[in-house]
DNA sequence: CGAAATTTTGATCACGTTCAACTTCAGTGG
DNA sequence: CCACTGAAGTTGAACGTGATCAAAATTTCG
């Protein structure tokens, strides 16, 4: 798992352990629910390909998307840690996943603490992402929000090797964007149009080019985040483990 | 730490290990910054008494509070996991903390995987809290938001043993509430007044009584969350560790 | 007691919603 | 090949929630 490697140095034995946990790839088709709120979900799945959204719908019918999941992201975090999932996850495109049961991962963690720490890191990253979304929705204007959303998706797709320096494939509808940003569809549309008019982005087909990345980042108050790596055990600890 | 105990069965040795990590209590006075965005903070501190807020300010001067920290909550999550903290934390009242360095905790985790798992659980809980706040700000009306905020604070204070079944001490100003909810101060004030008029709450001094908890929960679309507990290692794993 | 912070109230205004219609496009079947 | 369908994108007009600004009332605290 490239995602894990970026966080922590895994020994050969570690990677083998992880690999042995992973069940066969799963394919999910567009519009399928992966996790349904209120039901138990006890797996830890990595998105290998495709896009999904974690969301919640309120009684009044409104939907709020917590975040959009791109390749490299984890499904079942935080859902699998509750007796019943608090949020649903739906596939926005056809997807392929690979995952293991949470119990198996935890069992392995007792033997390889590094795995448990990696899990902590993933969860912390998740928390930081959501926190950023809180700021986004709470205190940015509609235009800033849309710009920020594009920048964030771009950054994350780039990490997953699915974007160039300045452009990417926008694989979500404006309805999804509106539900993620707490805006109405028409207004998202208008804001996108404004970004186009102002020469910040250009769109053709489904491809977005960030023609003035600098200006966008200023407008959106965007600042990329970098997780630190997990510290290695000291020599003394290493002995104790071995 | 009562907070940890609720998540996981710690052996006597485990608790001793945790206790040995903890440095002396710290006292912080009101209005002091505990964590400053952009600087490194590498501790893991538990709030023993008092209230704090995790926040970010944008260039336009607006402040968004990610969440309010009450006794039992953790400071340095997610901040300590980044090379530089992404959010600031400020004391909203005089506080007492107890904590340890993140490095020390991680070092201990290599020896006691259960600690690393406990850390994962805390981080997941953090993520779930933020996710709920995203829904709150994104798709609830101002009235619902204020109601939801009161219910959430109440539930969390109750867990910490600082609230009765129906009432609690509201220790945050309306300005803090407005920054947490993405609203203006006058509007928060009006919504509180409306809740009072509608007989949902009654306030005297700093004490809030939820006179119609049921109705509030319906209004706010409130649903309490419960983290599952960390699974115990199996007998076989236990051998391997020992 | 005086100063500062907080709460409350009012008037005006703007941002974003709502609702509705229309366009465009991809896919499907006659 | 065209007609039909449904999803997604675009545009416009009226409306409403909540922001903004200002000032008064009240509480807290030095």
Short mmCIF file of C-alpha atoms in Angstrom, two decimals, chain A residues 56 58-60 62-66 77-78 81-83 86-87 103 106-107 109-111 113-114 116-117 119-121 123-124 126-128 130-135 137-140 144 178-179 182-183 218-219 221 223 225-228 230-233 236-237 240-241, chain B residues 56 58-60 62-66 77-78 81-83 86-87 103 106-107 109-111 113-114 116-117 119-121 123-124 126-128 130-135 137-140 144 178-179 182-183 218-219 221 223 225-228 230-233 236-237 240-241:
data_model
loop_
_atom_site.label_atom_id
_atom_site.label_comp_id
_atom_site.label_asym_id
_atom_site.label_seq_id
_atom_site.Cartn_x
_atom_site.Cartn_y
_atom_site.Cartn_z
CA UNK A 56 -25.40 11.95 5.80
CA UNK A 58 -31.11 14.75 7.47
CA UNK A 59 -34.81 14.28 8.03
CA UNK A 60 -35.60 17.29 5.89
CA UNK A 62 -30.97 17.58 2.68
CA UNK A 63 -27.74 15.75 2.10
CA UNK A 64 -24.36 16.80 3.38
CA UNK A 65 -21.28 15.20 1.93
CA UNK A 66 -18.51 15.00 4.51
CA UNK A 77 -12.95 5.31 8.88
CA UNK A 78 -14.61 6.37 11.11
CA UNK A 81 -15.36 1.98 14.80
CA UNK A 82 -18.95 2.46 15.83
CA UNK A 83 -21.55 -0.09 16.65
CA UNK A 86 -22.90 7.14 11.50
CA UNK A 87 -22.39 8.05 7.86
CA UNK A 103 -10.87 -7.20 13.45
CA UNK A 106 -6.50 -5.02 14.94
CA UNK A 107 -5.43 -8.55 15.70
CA UNK A 109 -1.75 -4.69 15.33
CA UNK A 110 -1.27 -6.48 18.60
CA UNK A 111 1.65 -8.26 17.02
CA UNK A 113 2.41 -2.09 16.86
CA UNK A 114 3.52 -0.20 13.81
CA UNK A 116 -1.71 0.32 14.96
CA UNK A 117 0.28 3.52 14.74
CA UNK A 119 -3.99 3.39 11.73
CA UNK A 120 -3.73 6.30 14.13
CA UNK A 121 -2.03 8.35 11.47
CA UNK A 123 -7.42 8.55 11.46
CA UNK A 124 -5.64 11.77 12.35
CA UNK A 126 -9.07 12.02 8.34
CA UNK A 127 -9.79 14.30 11.27
CA UNK A 128 -7.60 17.05 9.84
CA UNK A 130 -12.77 17.18 8.13
CA UNK A 131 -11.56 20.06 10.25
CA UNK A 132 -10.50 21.86 7.11
CA UNK A 133 -13.94 21.28 5.65
CA UNK A 134 -15.52 22.81 8.77
CA UNK A 135 -13.52 25.97 8.20
CA UNK A 137 -18.16 25.70 5.08
CA UNK A 138 -18.27 27.85 8.15
CA UNK A 139 -16.32 30.91 7.14
CA UNK A 140 -15.67 31.02 3.42
CA UNK A 144 -13.95 30.70 -2.03
CA UNK A 178 -23.12 21.49 -3.89
CA UNK A 179 -23.83 18.82 -1.30
CA UNK A 182 -23.41 23.26 1.63
CA UNK A 183 -24.57 25.26 -1.38
CA UNK A 218 -4.87 33.17 -2.46
CA UNK A 219 -8.57 33.48 -3.14
CA UNK A 221 -6.99 30.71 1.54
CA UNK A 223 -2.71 25.84 2.42
CA UNK A 225 -1.05 20.07 4.70
CA UNK A 226 1.66 17.55 5.26
CA UNK A 227 1.47 14.78 7.81
CA UNK A 228 4.71 14.07 9.61
CA UNK A 230 5.66 8.07 12.33
CA UNK A 231 8.81 8.01 14.46
CA UNK A 232 10.77 4.80 14.36
CA UNK A 233 11.23 2.79 17.50
CA UNK A 236 16.09 -0.20 22.84
CA UNK A 237 12.46 -0.55 21.92
CA UNK A 240 11.99 -5.34 23.37
CA UNK A 241 9.78 -6.05 20.43
CA UNK B 56 -8.36 28.76 12.71
CA UNK B 58 -8.58 33.22 7.88
CA UNK B 59 -6.86 36.14 6.26
CA UNK B 60 -10.10 38.11 6.25
CA UNK B 62 -12.90 35.58 10.43
CA UNK B 63 -12.43 32.86 12.98
CA UNK B 64 -13.85 29.40 12.76
CA UNK B 65 -13.87 27.22 15.84
CA UNK B 66 -13.51 23.56 14.94
CA UNK B 77 -4.92 15.84 18.10
CA UNK B 78 -4.54 16.34 15.20
CA UNK B 81 0.94 14.91 14.06
CA UNK B 82 1.95 17.61 11.63
CA UNK B 83 5.26 19.30 11.18
CA UNK B 86 -2.69 23.49 11.38
CA UNK B 87 -5.01 24.82 14.04
CA UNK B 103 7.21 10.83 21.18
CA UNK B 106 4.61 6.49 20.65
CA UNK B 107 7.69 4.90 22.13
CA UNK B 109 3.09 2.16 22.00
CA UNK B 110 5.78 0.05 20.43
CA UNK B 111 5.91 -1.91 23.65
CA UNK B 113 0.21 -2.00 21.16
CA UNK B 114 -2.94 -1.39 23.11
CA UNK B 116 -1.44 2.70 19.94
CA UNK B 117 -4.91 1.32 19.38
CA UNK B 119 -4.72 6.48 20.19
CA UNK B 120 -6.44 5.35 17.00
CA UNK B 121 -9.73 5.27 18.81
CA UNK B 123 -8.39 10.03 16.66
CA UNK B 124 -11.38 8.32 15.12
CA UNK B 126 -12.15 13.23 16.89
CA UNK B 127 -12.83 12.67 13.20
CA UNK B 128 -16.42 11.65 13.89
CA UNK B 130 -15.70 17.01 13.21
CA UNK B 131 -17.78 15.19 10.65
CA UNK B 132 -20.86 15.89 12.69
CA UNK B 133 -19.93 19.54 12.83
CA UNK B 134 -19.63 19.59 9.03
CA UNK B 135 -23.19 18.37 8.75
CA UNK B 137 -22.82 23.88 9.61
CA UNK B 138 -23.51 22.71 6.10
CA UNK B 139 -27.14 21.73 6.22
CA UNK B 140 -28.83 22.90 9.36
CA UNK B 144 -31.13 23.90 14.52
CA UNK B 178 -21.12 32.05 16.83
CA UNK B 179 -17.58 31.25 15.74
CA UNK B 182 -20.50 29.92 11.50
CA UNK B 183 -23.08 32.50 12.52
CA UNK B 218 -36.01 16.26 17.15
CA UNK B 219 -35.51 19.88 16.17
CA UNK B 221 -31.72 16.10 14.31
CA UNK B 223 -28.34 11.51 17.52
CA UNK B 225 -22.88 8.52 19.06
CA UNK B 226 -21.24 5.67 20.83
CA UNK B 227 -17.77 4.42 20.05
CA UNK B 228 -17.40 0.69 20.18
CA UNK B 230 -11.37 -1.94 21.23
CA UNK B 231 -11.40 -5.70 20.78
CA UNK B 232 -9.18 -7.63 23.15
CA UNK B 233 -6.33 -9.66 21.80
CA UNK B 236 -3.03 -16.67 20.90
CA UNK B 237 -2.04 -13.05 20.39
CA UNK B 240 2.85 -13.69 21.34
CA UNK B 241 2.99 -10.42 23.17
#
